[in-house]
mmCIF file with all atom_site columns, C-alpha atoms in Angstrom:
data_model
loop_
_atom_site.group_PDB
_atom_site.id
_atom_site.type_symbol
_atom_site.label_atom_id
_atom_site.label_alt_id
_atom_site.label_comp_id
_atom_site.label_asym_id
_atom_site.label_entity_id
_atom_site.label_seq_id
_atom_site.pdbx_PDB_ins_code
_atom_site.Cartn_x
_atom_site.Cartn_y
_atom_site.Cartn_z
_atom_site.occupancy
_atom_site.B_iso_or_equiv
_atom_site.pdbx_formal_charge
_atom_site.auth_seq_id
_atom_site.auth_comp_id
_atom_site.auth_asym_id
_atom_site.auth_atom_id
_atom_site.pdbx_PDB_model_num
ATOM 1   C CA . LYS A 1 1   ? 95.056 174.359 144.740 1.00 0.00 ? 1   LYS A CA 1
ATOM 2   C CA . LEU A 1 2   ? 95.521 173.954 141.534 1.00 0.00 ? 2   LEU A CA 1
ATOM 3   C CA . LYS A 1 3   ? 93.496 175.942 139.173 1.00 0.00 ? 3   LYS A CA 1
ATOM 4   C CA . PHE A 1 4   ? 92.596 174.526 135.791 1.00 0.00 ? 4   PHE A CA 1
ATOM 5   C CA . LYS A 1 5   ? 90.500 176.480 132.836 1.00 0.00 ? 5   LYS A CA 1
ATOM 6   C CA . CYS A 1 6   ? 87.348 175.721 131.559 1.00 0.00 ? 6   CYS A CA 1
ATOM 7   C CA . PRO A 1 7   ? 87.584 174.187 128.100 1.00 0.00 ? 7   PRO A CA 1
ATOM 8   C CA . PHE A 1 8   ? 84.389 176.143 126.959 1.00 0.00 ? 8   PHE A CA 1
ATOM 9   C CA . CYS A 1 9   ? 85.226 179.648 128.276 1.00 0.00 ? 9   CYS A CA 1
ATOM 10  C CA . ARG A 1 10  ? 88.675 179.526 129.557 1.00 0.00 ? 10  ARG A CA 1
ATOM 11  C CA . GLN A 1 11  ? 87.996 180.794 132.757 1.00 0.00 ? 11  GLN A CA 1
ATOM 12  C CA . HIS A 1 12  ? 89.870 179.605 135.711 1.00 0.00 ? 12  HIS A CA 1
ATOM 13  C CA . VAL A 1 13  ? 87.786 177.054 137.580 1.00 0.00 ? 13  VAL A CA 1
ATOM 14  C CA . GLN A 1 14  ? 88.785 175.759 141.190 1.00 0.00 ? 14  GLN A CA 1
ATOM 15  C CA . ALA A 1 15  ? 86.596 172.901 142.255 1.00 0.00 ? 15  ALA A CA 1
ATOM 16  C CA . ASN A 1 16  ? 84.413 170.658 139.849 1.00 0.00 ? 16  ASN A CA 1
ATOM 17  C CA . ASP A 1 17  ? 81.055 171.834 141.253 1.00 0.00 ? 17  ASP A CA 1
ATOM 18  C CA . LYS A 1 18  ? 81.836 175.329 139.441 1.00 0.00 ? 18  LYS A CA 1
ATOM 19  C CA . ALA A 1 19  ? 83.021 173.384 136.176 1.00 0.00 ? 19  ALA A CA 1
ATOM 20  C CA . ASP A 1 20  ? 79.874 171.410 136.194 1.00 0.00 ? 20  ASP A CA 1
ATOM 21  C CA . GLU A 1 21  ? 77.647 174.565 136.457 1.00 0.00 ? 21  GLU A CA 1
ATOM 22  C CA . MET A 1 22  ? 79.470 176.243 134.014 1.00 0.00 ? 22  MET A CA 1
ATOM 23  C CA . MET A 1 23  ? 78.987 173.209 131.511 1.00 0.00 ? 23  MET A CA 1
ATOM 24  C CA . MET A 1 24  ? 75.638 173.339 132.243 1.00 0.00 ? 24  MET A CA 1
ATOM 25  C CA . LYS A 1 25  ? 75.114 176.857 130.978 1.00 0.00 ? 25  LYS A CA 1
ATOM 26  C CA . ARG A 1 26  ? 77.178 176.268 127.531 1.00 0.00 ? 26  ARG A CA 1
ATOM 27  C CA . ILE A 1 27  ? 74.322 173.326 127.017 1.00 0.00 ? 27  ILE A CA 1
ATOM 28  C CA . GLU A 1 28  ? 71.741 175.951 127.757 1.00 0.00 ? 28  GLU A CA 1
ATOM 29  C CA . ALA A 1 29  ? 73.508 177.799 124.784 1.00 0.00 ? 29  ALA A CA 1
ATOM 30  C CA . ASN A 1 30  ? 73.384 174.874 122.656 1.00 0.00 ? 30  ASN A CA 1
ATOM 31  C CA . ASP A 1 31  ? 77.092 174.528 122.769 1.00 0.00 ? 31  ASP A CA 1
ATOM 32  C CA . PRO A 1 32  ? 77.985 170.870 121.046 1.00 0.00 ? 32  PRO A CA 1
ATOM 33  C CA . GLU A 1 33  ? 81.371 170.427 122.486 1.00 0.00 ? 33  GLU A CA 1
ATOM 34  C CA . ALA A 1 34  ? 79.893 170.729 125.940 1.00 0.00 ? 34  ALA A CA 1
ATOM 35  C CA . MET A 1 35  ? 77.148 168.634 125.303 1.00 0.00 ? 35  MET A CA 1
ATOM 36  C CA . ASN A 1 36  ? 79.427 165.718 124.154 1.00 0.00 ? 36  ASN A CA 1
ATOM 37  C CA . GLN A 1 37  ? 81.627 166.246 126.839 1.00 0.00 ? 37  GLN A CA 1
ATOM 38  C CA . LYS A 1 38  ? 78.274 166.279 129.521 1.00 0.00 ? 38  LYS A CA 1
ATOM 39  C CA . GLY A 1 39  ? 77.322 162.772 127.589 1.00 0.00 ? 39  GLY A CA 1
ATOM 40  C CA . LYS A 1 40  ? 80.744 161.082 128.031 1.00 0.00 ? 40  LYS A CA 1
ATOM 41  C CA . GLN A 1 41  ? 80.745 162.229 131.590 1.00 0.00 ? 41  GLN A CA 1
ATOM 42  C CA . GLN A 1 42  ? 77.438 160.548 132.011 1.00 0.00 ? 42  GLN A CA 1
ATOM 43  C CA . TYR A 1 43  ? 78.462 157.530 130.162 1.00 0.00 ? 43  TYR A CA 1
ATOM 44  C CA . ASN A 1 44  ? 81.523 156.903 132.653 1.00 0.00 ? 44  ASN A CA 1
ATOM 45  C CA . LYS A 1 45  ? 79.297 157.068 135.130 1.00 0.00 ? 45  LYS A CA 1
ATOM 46  C CA . GLY A 1 46  ? 76.867 154.503 133.650 1.00 0.00 ? 46  GLY A CA 1
ATOM 47  C CA . ASP A 1 47  ? 73.891 156.868 132.895 1.00 0.00 ? 47  ASP A CA 1
ATOM 48  C CA . TYR A 1 48  ? 73.638 155.498 129.609 1.00 0.00 ? 48  TYR A CA 1
ATOM 49  C CA . SER A 1 49  ? 69.967 156.912 129.044 1.00 0.00 ? 49  SER A CA 1
ATOM 50  C CA . SER A 1 50  ? 71.192 160.661 129.742 1.00 0.00 ? 50  SER A CA 1
ATOM 51  C CA . ALA A 1 51  ? 74.705 159.773 128.197 1.00 0.00 ? 51  ALA A CA 1
ATOM 52  C CA . PHE A 1 52  ? 72.403 159.041 124.770 1.00 0.00 ? 52  PHE A CA 1
ATOM 53  C CA . GLY A 1 53  ? 70.203 162.390 125.293 1.00 0.00 ? 53  GLY A CA 1
ATOM 54  C CA . TYR A 1 54  ? 73.269 164.655 125.456 1.00 0.00 ? 54  TYR A CA 1
ATOM 55  C CA . LEU A 1 55  ? 75.293 162.846 122.404 1.00 0.00 ? 55  LEU A CA 1
ATOM 56  C CA . THR A 1 56  ? 72.116 162.478 120.414 1.00 0.00 ? 56  THR A CA 1
ATOM 57  C CA . ARG A 1 57  ? 71.831 166.614 121.073 1.00 0.00 ? 57  ARG A CA 1
ATOM 58  C CA . ALA A 1 58  ? 75.524 166.835 120.322 1.00 0.00 ? 58  ALA A CA 1
ATOM 59  C CA . THR A 1 59  ? 75.068 164.904 116.938 1.00 0.00 ? 59  THR A CA 1
ATOM 60  C CA . GLY A 1 60  ? 72.211 167.077 115.788 1.00 0.00 ? 60  GLY A CA 1
ATOM 61  C CA . LEU A 1 61  ? 74.631 170.124 115.812 1.00 0.00 ? 61  LEU A CA 1
ATOM 62  C CA . GLY A 1 62  ? 77.456 168.439 114.034 1.00 0.00 ? 62  GLY A CA 1
ATOM 63  C CA . ASN A 1 63  ? 79.727 167.300 116.791 1.00 0.00 ? 63  ASN A CA 1
ATOM 64  C CA . VAL A 1 64  ? 82.117 164.511 115.377 1.00 0.00 ? 64  VAL A CA 1
ATOM 65  C CA . GLU A 1 65  ? 83.182 163.029 118.347 1.00 0.00 ? 65  GLU A CA 1
ATOM 66  C CA . ALA A 1 66  ? 79.541 162.779 119.408 1.00 0.00 ? 66  ALA A CA 1
ATOM 67  C CA . HIS A 1 67  ? 78.908 160.747 116.631 1.00 0.00 ? 67  HIS A CA 1
ATOM 68  C CA . TYR A 1 68  ? 81.921 158.318 117.274 1.00 0.00 ? 68  TYR A CA 1
ATOM 69  C CA . GLY A 1 69  ? 80.507 157.943 120.933 1.00 0.00 ? 69  GLY A CA 1
ATOM 70  C CA . LEU A 1 70  ? 76.786 157.243 119.492 1.00 0.00 ? 70  LEU A CA 1
ATOM 71  C CA . ALA A 1 71  ? 78.309 154.404 116.970 1.00 0.00 ? 71  ALA A CA 1
ATOM 72  C CA . GLY A 1 72  ? 80.105 152.882 120.330 1.00 0.00 ? 72  GLY A CA 1
ATOM 73  C CA . MET A 1 73  ? 76.728 152.625 122.247 1.00 0.00 ? 73  MET A CA 1
ATOM 74  C CA . TYR A 1 74  ? 75.060 151.063 119.316 1.00 0.00 ? 74  TYR A CA 1
ATOM 75  C CA . LEU A 1 75  ? 77.930 148.460 118.823 1.00 0.00 ? 75  LEU A CA 1
ATOM 76  C CA . ASP A 1 76  ? 78.264 147.579 122.534 1.00 0.00 ? 76  ASP A CA 1
ATOM 77  C CA . GLY A 1 77  ? 74.523 147.952 123.117 1.00 0.00 ? 77  GLY A CA 1
ATOM 78  C CA . ASP A 1 78  ? 75.304 150.251 125.988 1.00 0.00 ? 78  ASP A CA 1
ATOM 79  C CA . GLY A 1 79  ? 71.713 151.554 126.995 1.00 0.00 ? 79  GLY A CA 1
ATOM 80  C CA . VAL A 1 80  ? 70.539 151.246 123.339 1.00 0.00 ? 80  VAL A CA 1
ATOM 81  C CA . GLU A 1 81  ? 69.353 148.443 121.288 1.00 0.00 ? 81  GLU A CA 1
ATOM 82  C CA . LYS A 1 82  ? 72.428 147.085 119.229 1.00 0.00 ? 82  LYS A CA 1
ATOM 83  C CA . ASP A 1 83  ? 71.626 148.578 115.887 1.00 0.00 ? 83  ASP A CA 1
ATOM 84  C CA . GLU A 1 84  ? 74.122 147.858 112.989 1.00 0.00 ? 84  GLU A CA 1
ATOM 85  C CA . LYS A 1 85  ? 72.481 150.357 110.737 1.00 0.00 ? 85  LYS A CA 1
ATOM 86  C CA . LYS A 1 86  ? 72.828 153.134 112.864 1.00 0.00 ? 86  LYS A CA 1
ATOM 87  C CA . GLU A 1 87  ? 76.324 152.231 114.151 1.00 0.00 ? 87  GLU A CA 1
ATOM 88  C CA . ILE A 1 88  ? 77.572 152.316 110.849 1.00 0.00 ? 88  ILE A CA 1
ATOM 89  C CA . HIS A 1 89  ? 75.702 155.703 110.101 1.00 0.00 ? 89  HIS A CA 1
ATOM 90  C CA . HIS A 1 90  ? 77.245 157.537 112.893 1.00 0.00 ? 90  HIS A CA 1
ATOM 91  C CA . PHE A 1 91  ? 80.687 155.728 112.440 1.00 0.00 ? 91  PHE A CA 1
ATOM 92  C CA . GLU A 1 92  ? 80.310 156.861 108.650 1.00 0.00 ? 92  GLU A CA 1
ATOM 93  C CA . GLU A 1 93  ? 79.647 160.737 109.957 1.00 0.00 ? 93  GLU A CA 1
ATOM 94  C CA . ALA A 1 94  ? 82.555 160.586 112.584 1.00 0.00 ? 94  ALA A CA 1
ATOM 95  C CA . ALA A 1 95  ? 84.604 159.527 109.827 1.00 0.00 ? 95  ALA A CA 1
ATOM 96  C CA . ILE A 1 96  ? 83.240 161.834 106.992 1.00 0.00 ? 96  ILE A CA 1
ATOM 97  C CA . GLY A 1 97  ? 83.916 164.705 109.561 1.00 0.00 ? 97  GLY A CA 1
ATOM 98  C CA . GLY A 1 98  ? 87.600 163.794 109.968 1.00 0.00 ? 98  GLY A CA 1
ATOM 99  C CA . HIS A 1 99  ? 87.463 161.734 113.365 1.00 0.00 ? 99  HIS A CA 1
ATOM 100 C CA . PRO A 1 100 ? 90.796 160.030 112.909 1.00 0.00 ? 100 PRO A CA 1
ATOM 101 C CA . THR A 1 101 ? 89.553 156.662 114.150 1.00 0.00 ? 101 THR A CA 1
ATOM 102 C CA . ALA A 1 102 ? 86.433 156.561 112.978 1.00 0.00 ? 102 ALA A CA 1
#
């Protein structure tokens, strides 16, 4: 089996269940990148409510990528009511933070 390293703690991981467990530990430790990754994961599964929660927590801790993700959710109305003001706010925060496509 191929091993890969956890992007948060750099330890070798063999199974996705172990990676999810490690990610949840990082989320409990208030790691904004872990929250952003979990939010993206939930979004891709179609669980927009959970994605919104993780991305919102990550933005509160200054994660630029999470701002970009929330802007997209407000733009498309995925799990939230379309809101141009909130969309623009999150795109601006992402741009100010250096997001390359915001």
